[in-house]
Amino acid sequence: MEMKDKTVVLGVTGSIAAYKAAELASQLTQAGAKVEVIMTEAATEFIAPLTFRNITGRPVVTKMFELAAEYSVEHVALAEAADVVVIAPATANIIAKIAAGIADDMLCCTVLATKAPIIMAPAMDVRMYENQATQDNLAKLKARGFTIVGPGYGRLASGKRGLGRLVDVNEILGTIRQVLGRSGDLAGKRIVVTAGGTQEPVDPVRCLTNRSSGKMGYALAEAARDRGAQVALISAPSALPKPIGMDVVNVGTTQEMHQAVKKAVNKADALIMAAAVADYRPKKVSKSKIKRQRASSLTLELERTPDILVEVKGKFLRVGFAAESEDLVANAKEKLQKKQLDLIIANDITSKGSGIGADTNQVVIIDRAGKIEELPLLLKKEVADRILDKVVGIMAKRSGR
Ligand code: CTP
């Protein structure tokens, strides 16, 4: 329920993609936001206001002069209540009207009157999108601080393929979270997060890797974004969808991760190494596929990979993970010392519902002073926020607040 205290004004306009706004309204409502839907008259031709009313549990505004009782006094009440205004889908028409400052319907009035950040997700025919008028209007809105998300490429209502599709609802949601997080406790901070399990090639088809899913690292990156941080996610292969609103660098080997981290920590405030990094790699990578041999066994010689946390130097705050199957706290403390960390998150990978691949995690957080905090079994997203609480605390202490 991370959007619990937030009011999202969702403007829906007359596009064939209007039905997708229902899914967006539903996801926002489920995340705890108060969703106030304003529909243009054209939008009501594509989808019924009742759909949004039932999804959001709130009255839906469709006409300028027939407002729900709650908003009848002041026609800009929604503009004031909004933490963010999202127009999805946004037609060429609404984009033009807003760029020109026209106020002849409730959505335009709200946009004109609000001080909240505004996100627009255009959806239209490719020729309308590429038309210079639309491009000029979008450029104008961007210059005024609007966030434009999309459009995406794909099949359009005309049957043609091109730019003009409403972007995926998850992309709009990610953008909303990012925009809402701008005033969060990590605003202005740069955080580098690593995730996933690195892969060390044996030959062109095989590799050595581990079972890391990337879930903990992705949860940390998203939680940091939602709290206002500028995030760089350096991800070893993971099946998770690419997170929105951050720089994502995809890497394969430990060596590649090392290089990417080195580059990303330049100017970073914190490095969080949630990746499961291979400690060894094949000494020789075969150029051709290793064939089955007569002998019943095959020996691979391995060599140590660089320890990224140890080798990447800088003033940034350093957070490591310790995946352990025994002596959890003692081993984690040793790693904290050896790797000169500010925090270590100790993870008993043998405990039920915890660690690799799971959606939940049970961890112990240990700081440099040796203070130990044992967390209960929580969703990885919740664990991420608890870790970031500590990161914020250490940052505040360092800056003398
Ligand atoms: N790590 C790293 N570079 C490596 C190996 C690990 O930066 N080559 C980081 C991990 O991302 C993690 C921390 O170091 O944040 C501890 O990783 P872990 O695998 O638990 O420990 P190791 O140092 O590899 O020690 P061991 O395998 O003996 O437990």
XYZ file of C-alpha atoms and ligand atoms in Angstrom:
430
model
C 0.000 0.000 0.000
C 2.856 2.333 -0.816
C 0.545 4.954 -2.378
C -1.701 5.108 0.681
C -1.749 8.847 1.194
C -1.592 9.816 -2.450
C -4.255 11.292 -4.667
C -3.826 10.454 -8.325
C -5.997 12.376 -10.771
C -6.342 10.137 -13.806
C -7.419 11.880 -17.003
C -8.830 9.559 -19.644
C -9.319 10.814 -23.190
C -10.952 9.491 -26.352
C -8.588 6.851 -27.666
C -9.114 3.198 -28.456
C -6.573 2.577 -25.672
C -8.968 4.075 -23.081
C -9.837 0.576 -21.831
C -6.237 0.183 -20.651
C -6.787 3.102 -18.284
C -9.138 0.814 -16.360
C -6.235 -1.508 -15.574
C -4.128 1.482 -14.568
C -6.904 2.750 -12.271
C -7.182 -0.709 -10.761
C -3.449 -1.059 -10.088
C -3.305 2.410 -8.545
C -6.310 1.674 -6.340
C -4.766 -1.620 -5.233
C -1.553 0.231 -4.355
C -3.669 2.325 -1.959
C -3.967 5.548 -3.962
C -7.126 7.633 -4.013
C -7.861 7.684 -7.735
C -10.001 10.539 -9.074
C -10.939 9.902 -12.688
C -11.787 12.717 -15.070
C -13.039 11.607 -18.479
C -13.389 13.746 -21.570
C -16.649 13.408 -23.432
C -14.910 11.467 -26.198
C -13.491 9.019 -23.652
C -17.015 8.099 -22.547
C -17.665 6.868 -26.112
C -14.928 4.260 -25.627
C -15.460 3.158 -22.030
C -18.235 3.696 -19.513
C -17.658 5.984 -16.506
C -19.273 3.260 -14.407
C -16.232 1.049 -15.014
C -13.959 3.583 -13.343
C -16.484 4.304 -10.629
C -16.556 0.666 -9.631
C -12.801 0.221 -9.863
C -11.894 3.319 -7.865
C -14.903 3.508 -5.565
C -14.962 7.239 -6.321
C -17.273 9.443 -8.369
C -16.090 9.966 -11.929
C -16.095 13.461 -13.404
C -17.321 13.630 -16.972
C -18.898 17.044 -17.386
C -17.735 20.462 -16.406
C -21.024 21.634 -14.915
C -22.444 18.433 -13.506
C -19.869 17.696 -10.913
C -20.187 15.222 -8.138
C -21.390 16.969 -5.004
C -17.986 16.738 -3.391
C -16.416 18.966 -6.032
C -19.325 21.208 -6.840
C -18.118 24.286 -4.984
C -14.794 24.733 -6.609
C -14.149 23.445 -10.062
C -10.429 23.301 -9.460
C -10.721 21.214 -6.300
C -9.214 18.170 -7.967
C -6.310 20.261 -9.181
C -5.527 21.098 -5.573
C -6.094 17.616 -4.226
C -3.783 15.965 -6.776
C -0.344 14.677 -5.833
C 0.078 13.810 -9.487
C -2.052 14.196 -12.594
C -1.786 11.377 -15.132
C -3.350 11.588 -18.576
C -3.464 8.121 -20.063
C -4.239 7.718 -22.869
C -3.563 11.265 -24.084
C -4.857 12.008 -27.576
C -3.323 14.475 -30.038
C -6.307 16.693 -29.301
C -5.817 16.905 -25.512
C -2.073 17.408 -25.991
C -2.765 20.335 -28.348
C -5.369 21.858 -26.051
C -3.157 21.654 -22.996
C -0.149 23.003 -24.898
C -2.299 25.968 -25.936
C -3.683 26.501 -22.429
C -7.300 25.915 -23.417
C -9.713 25.286 -20.548
C -12.993 24.160 -22.051
C -13.414 20.869 -20.219
C -12.808 19.568 -16.717
C -9.541 17.802 -17.556
C -8.005 20.863 -19.235
C -9.135 23.080 -16.334
C -7.582 20.722 -13.809
C -4.291 20.595 -15.688
C -4.237 24.368 -15.989
C -4.991 24.873 -12.318
C -2.777 22.238 -10.731
C 0.652 22.627 -9.177
C 1.118 18.839 -9.089
C 3.473 17.128 -11.521
C 1.790 15.979 -14.737
C 2.440 12.772 -16.635
C 1.113 12.167 -20.139
C 1.035 8.885 -22.019
C 0.251 9.694 -25.662
C -1.722 7.254 -27.812
C -2.668 8.010 -31.406
C -2.093 7.128 -35.032
C 1.554 7.223 -36.065
C 0.996 10.018 -38.609
C -0.770 12.146 -36.028
C 2.054 11.489 -33.592
C 4.750 12.326 -36.106
C 2.966 15.440 -37.337
C 5.019 18.515 -36.579
C 2.120 20.099 -34.706
C 1.987 17.206 -32.220
C 5.764 17.110 -31.926
C 5.890 20.857 -31.243
C 3.148 20.545 -28.642
C 4.927 17.695 -26.862
C 8.214 19.621 -26.906
C 6.424 22.598 -25.376
C 4.940 20.452 -22.615
C 8.280 18.794 -21.862
C 9.879 22.218 -21.579
C 7.169 23.103 -19.049
C 8.154 20.106 -16.927
C 5.565 17.558 -18.048
C 6.720 13.946 -18.043
C 5.890 12.261 -21.330
C 5.922 8.480 -21.275
C 5.850 6.726 -24.623
C 4.259 6.214 -27.039
C 5.355 2.679 -27.773
C 5.875 0.968 -31.093
C 3.491 -1.735 -32.312
C 0.187 -2.465 -33.921
C -2.085 0.577 -34.138
C -5.851 0.792 -34.492
C -5.441 1.353 -38.243
C -3.813 -2.070 -38.519
C -0.489 -0.488 -39.393
C 2.578 -0.784 -37.205
C 4.312 2.281 -35.874
C 4.860 4.621 -32.948
C 1.633 5.604 -31.287
C 0.622 2.803 -28.935
C -0.093 3.579 -25.315
C 2.901 2.238 -23.370
C 2.492 -0.719 -21.089
C 0.511 0.007 -17.912
C 3.536 -1.067 -15.841
C 5.625 1.599 -17.505
C 3.047 4.242 -16.624
C 2.877 2.924 -13.046
C 6.663 2.975 -12.701
C 6.721 6.553 -13.956
C 4.004 7.565 -11.483
C 5.950 5.986 -8.613
C 9.112 7.747 -9.710
C 7.380 11.124 -9.975
C 5.633 10.694 -6.602
C 8.977 9.745 -5.048
C 10.677 12.979 -6.048
C 10.131 14.386 -2.586
C 11.135 11.144 -0.825
C 13.929 10.731 1.710
C 16.404 9.666 -0.989
C 15.671 12.607 -3.267
C 18.846 13.843 -4.915
C 20.835 10.730 -3.970
C 22.493 8.458 -6.495
C 22.298 4.793 -5.664
C 23.915 1.929 -7.511
C 22.318 -1.486 -7.016
C 23.545 -4.801 -8.398
C 21.261 -7.786 -8.862
C 21.041 -11.304 -10.231
C 23.605 -14.054 -10.564
C 26.644 -13.512 -12.764
C 27.390 -16.046 -15.488
C 30.884 -17.302 -16.254
C 31.201 -18.913 -19.680
C 32.703 -22.353 -20.058
C 32.294 -22.531 -23.820
C 29.929 -20.842 -26.339
C 26.881 -22.670 -24.970
C 27.604 -23.338 -21.311
C 28.219 -21.252 -18.254
C 28.678 -21.468 -14.490
C 26.089 -19.522 -12.557
C 23.871 -19.664 -9.472
C 20.158 -19.649 -8.697
C 19.784 -15.951 -7.886
C 16.541 -14.548 -9.347
C 17.470 -10.882 -8.980
C 14.298 -10.235 -6.934
C 16.009 -8.697 -3.899
C 18.183 -6.373 -6.002
C 15.290 -5.305 -8.216
C 13.137 -4.658 -5.138
C 15.906 -2.470 -3.712
C 16.327 -0.555 -6.959
C 12.581 0.064 -7.234
C 12.209 1.023 -3.588
C 15.117 3.490 -3.918
C 13.503 4.965 -7.026
C 10.183 5.313 -5.192
C 11.977 7.272 -2.455
C 13.390 9.742 -4.940
C 16.838 8.313 -5.682
C 18.469 8.351 -9.057
C 19.126 4.661 -9.502
C 21.568 2.695 -11.620
C 20.696 -0.999 -11.637
C 23.472 -3.262 -12.802
C 21.826 -6.528 -13.534
C 23.231 -9.938 -14.218
C 20.792 -12.095 -16.231
C 17.340 -12.159 -14.618
C 13.898 -13.137 -15.879
C 12.321 -10.093 -14.198
C 10.828 -7.286 -16.307
C 13.086 -4.276 -16.813
C 12.262 -1.729 -14.108
C 11.102 1.730 -15.169
C 12.608 5.049 -14.151
C 16.228 4.067 -13.696
C 19.347 3.319 -15.711
C 19.591 -0.400 -16.265
C 22.918 -1.880 -17.334
C 22.781 -5.543 -18.300
C 25.911 -7.565 -17.687
C 26.886 -11.222 -17.894
C 30.162 -11.998 -16.188
C 31.671 -10.835 -12.914
C 34.276 -8.967 -14.931
C 31.543 -7.060 -16.794
C 29.760 -6.322 -13.527
C 33.010 -5.068 -12.037
C 33.546 -2.666 -14.945
C 29.936 -1.451 -14.871
C 30.022 -0.873 -11.091
C 33.313 1.003 -11.349
C 31.801 3.322 -13.899
C 28.487 3.765 -12.087
C 29.856 4.550 -8.613
C 31.501 7.670 -9.898
C 29.496 10.349 -8.006
C 27.307 7.717 -6.293
C 26.149 8.140 -2.697
C 25.714 4.422 -2.089
C 26.519 1.044 -3.591
C 24.265 -1.854 -2.682
C 25.692 -5.185 -3.839
C 22.712 -7.526 -3.868
C 24.075 -9.550 -6.787
C 25.165 -13.116 -6.272
C 28.601 -12.800 -7.787
C 30.517 -15.844 -8.969
C 33.661 -16.307 -6.879
C 35.345 -18.465 -9.525
C 35.340 -18.677 -13.295
C 36.804 -21.196 -15.742
C 40.457 -20.385 -16.257
C 40.133 -21.078 -19.954
C 36.990 -20.434 -21.967
C 36.795 -22.874 -24.854
C 36.166 -21.143 -28.183
C 34.293 -24.136 -29.536
C 31.686 -26.278 -27.826
C 33.345 -28.847 -25.595
C 32.497 -32.265 -27.039
C 31.637 -35.285 -24.972
C 34.826 -37.161 -24.343
C 35.752 -40.766 -23.925
C 36.845 -40.306 -20.340
C 34.078 -40.575 -17.772
C 34.996 -37.313 -16.079
C 35.972 -33.820 -17.103
C 37.970 -31.386 -15.019
C 37.473 -27.653 -15.290
C 40.137 -25.482 -13.775
C 38.713 -22.396 -12.074
C 40.307 -19.123 -11.080
C 39.184 -16.441 -8.626
C 37.123 -13.536 -9.890
C 37.708 -10.032 -8.522
C 35.826 -9.210 -5.312
C 33.887 -6.207 -6.584
C 33.012 -4.845 -3.146
C 36.634 -4.933 -2.072
C 38.061 -3.518 -5.263
C 35.701 -0.655 -5.962
C 36.937 2.263 -3.923
C 35.274 5.551 -3.096
C 33.533 7.621 -0.449
C 30.076 6.191 -1.081
C 28.198 4.187 1.483
C 28.732 0.457 0.992
C 26.114 -2.204 1.568
C 26.789 -5.891 1.071
C 24.830 -9.085 1.410
C 26.026 -12.240 3.070
C 24.396 -15.394 1.794
C 25.115 -17.983 4.438
C 24.065 -21.504 5.206
C 25.707 -21.609 8.666
C 26.990 -19.265 11.417
C 24.953 -16.442 9.914
C 25.863 -13.516 12.148
C 29.517 -14.446 12.717
C 30.184 -14.924 9.011
C 28.345 -11.760 8.092
C 30.295 -9.723 10.666
C 33.526 -11.050 9.255
C 32.504 -10.016 5.731
C 31.477 -6.576 6.988
C 34.975 -6.066 8.405
C 36.856 -7.626 5.515
C 34.963 -5.685 2.869
C 34.867 -2.438 4.892
C 31.095 -2.132 4.676
C 28.682 0.251 6.364
C 25.936 -2.347 6.441
C 25.664 -6.031 5.768
C 22.449 -7.897 5.159
C 22.820 -11.454 6.372
C 20.647 -13.947 4.654
C 20.150 -17.504 5.880
C 19.610 -19.179 2.529
C 18.553 -22.450 4.152
C 15.586 -20.996 6.068
C 12.095 -21.558 4.658
C 10.577 -18.876 2.387
C 13.811 -16.965 2.444
C 16.659 -16.118 0.124
C 17.298 -17.266 -3.398
C 14.304 -17.259 -5.758
C 11.678 -16.548 -3.059
C 9.395 -13.482 -2.954
C 10.071 -13.170 0.752
C 13.225 -12.877 2.750
C 14.271 -13.106 6.364
C 17.397 -11.148 7.062
C 19.556 -9.760 9.818
C 20.932 -6.267 9.310
C 24.292 -5.531 10.911
C 25.909 -2.116 10.933
C 29.512 -1.040 11.325
C 29.112 -0.537 15.062
C 28.021 -4.163 15.340
C 24.370 -3.344 16.010
C 22.186 -6.251 14.962
C 18.592 -6.027 13.812
C 16.726 -9.230 13.100
C 13.785 -8.756 10.761
C 10.847 -11.140 10.524
C 9.986 -12.930 7.263
C 8.873 -10.088 4.967
C 8.205 -9.455 1.292
C 11.423 -8.511 -0.492
C 9.923 -5.078 -1.195
C 9.447 -4.583 2.570
C 12.948 -5.839 3.305
C 14.222 -3.356 0.711
C 12.511 -0.473 2.494
C 13.897 -1.537 5.873
C 17.401 -1.641 4.398
C 16.892 1.785 2.808
C 15.678 3.166 6.168
C 19.120 2.253 7.530
C 20.866 3.729 4.490
C 18.968 7.001 4.969
C 19.874 6.981 8.666
C 23.590 6.522 7.982
C 23.540 9.210 5.277
C 21.851 11.653 7.660
C 24.396 10.895 10.385
C 27.274 11.438 8.007
C 25.996 14.753 6.836
C 25.616 15.740 10.495
C 21.839 15.941 10.590
N 30.699 -9.906 -3.810
C 31.445 -9.136 -4.679
N 32.339 -9.718 -5.533
C 32.551 -11.044 -5.505
C 31.813 -11.856 -4.602
C 30.893 -11.250 -3.765
O 31.285 -7.924 -4.697
N 33.421 -11.590 -6.344
C 29.742 -9.247 -2.909
C 28.322 -9.780 -2.986
O 27.547 -9.061 -3.927
C 27.809 -9.581 -1.570
C 29.046 -9.726 -0.716
O 30.149 -9.512 -1.589
O 27.287 -8.293 -1.366
C 29.189 -11.067 -0.071
O 28.984 -12.097 -1.006
P 28.982 -13.625 -0.574
O 28.840 -14.465 -1.801
O 28.026 -13.829 0.556
O 30.403 -13.753 0.058
P 31.821 -14.049 -0.491
O 32.667 -12.848 -0.263
O 31.763 -14.579 -1.877
O 32.276 -15.185 0.531
P 31.808 -16.728 0.626
O 31.428 -17.148 -0.758
O 33.033 -17.393 1.127
O 30.678 -16.797 1.591
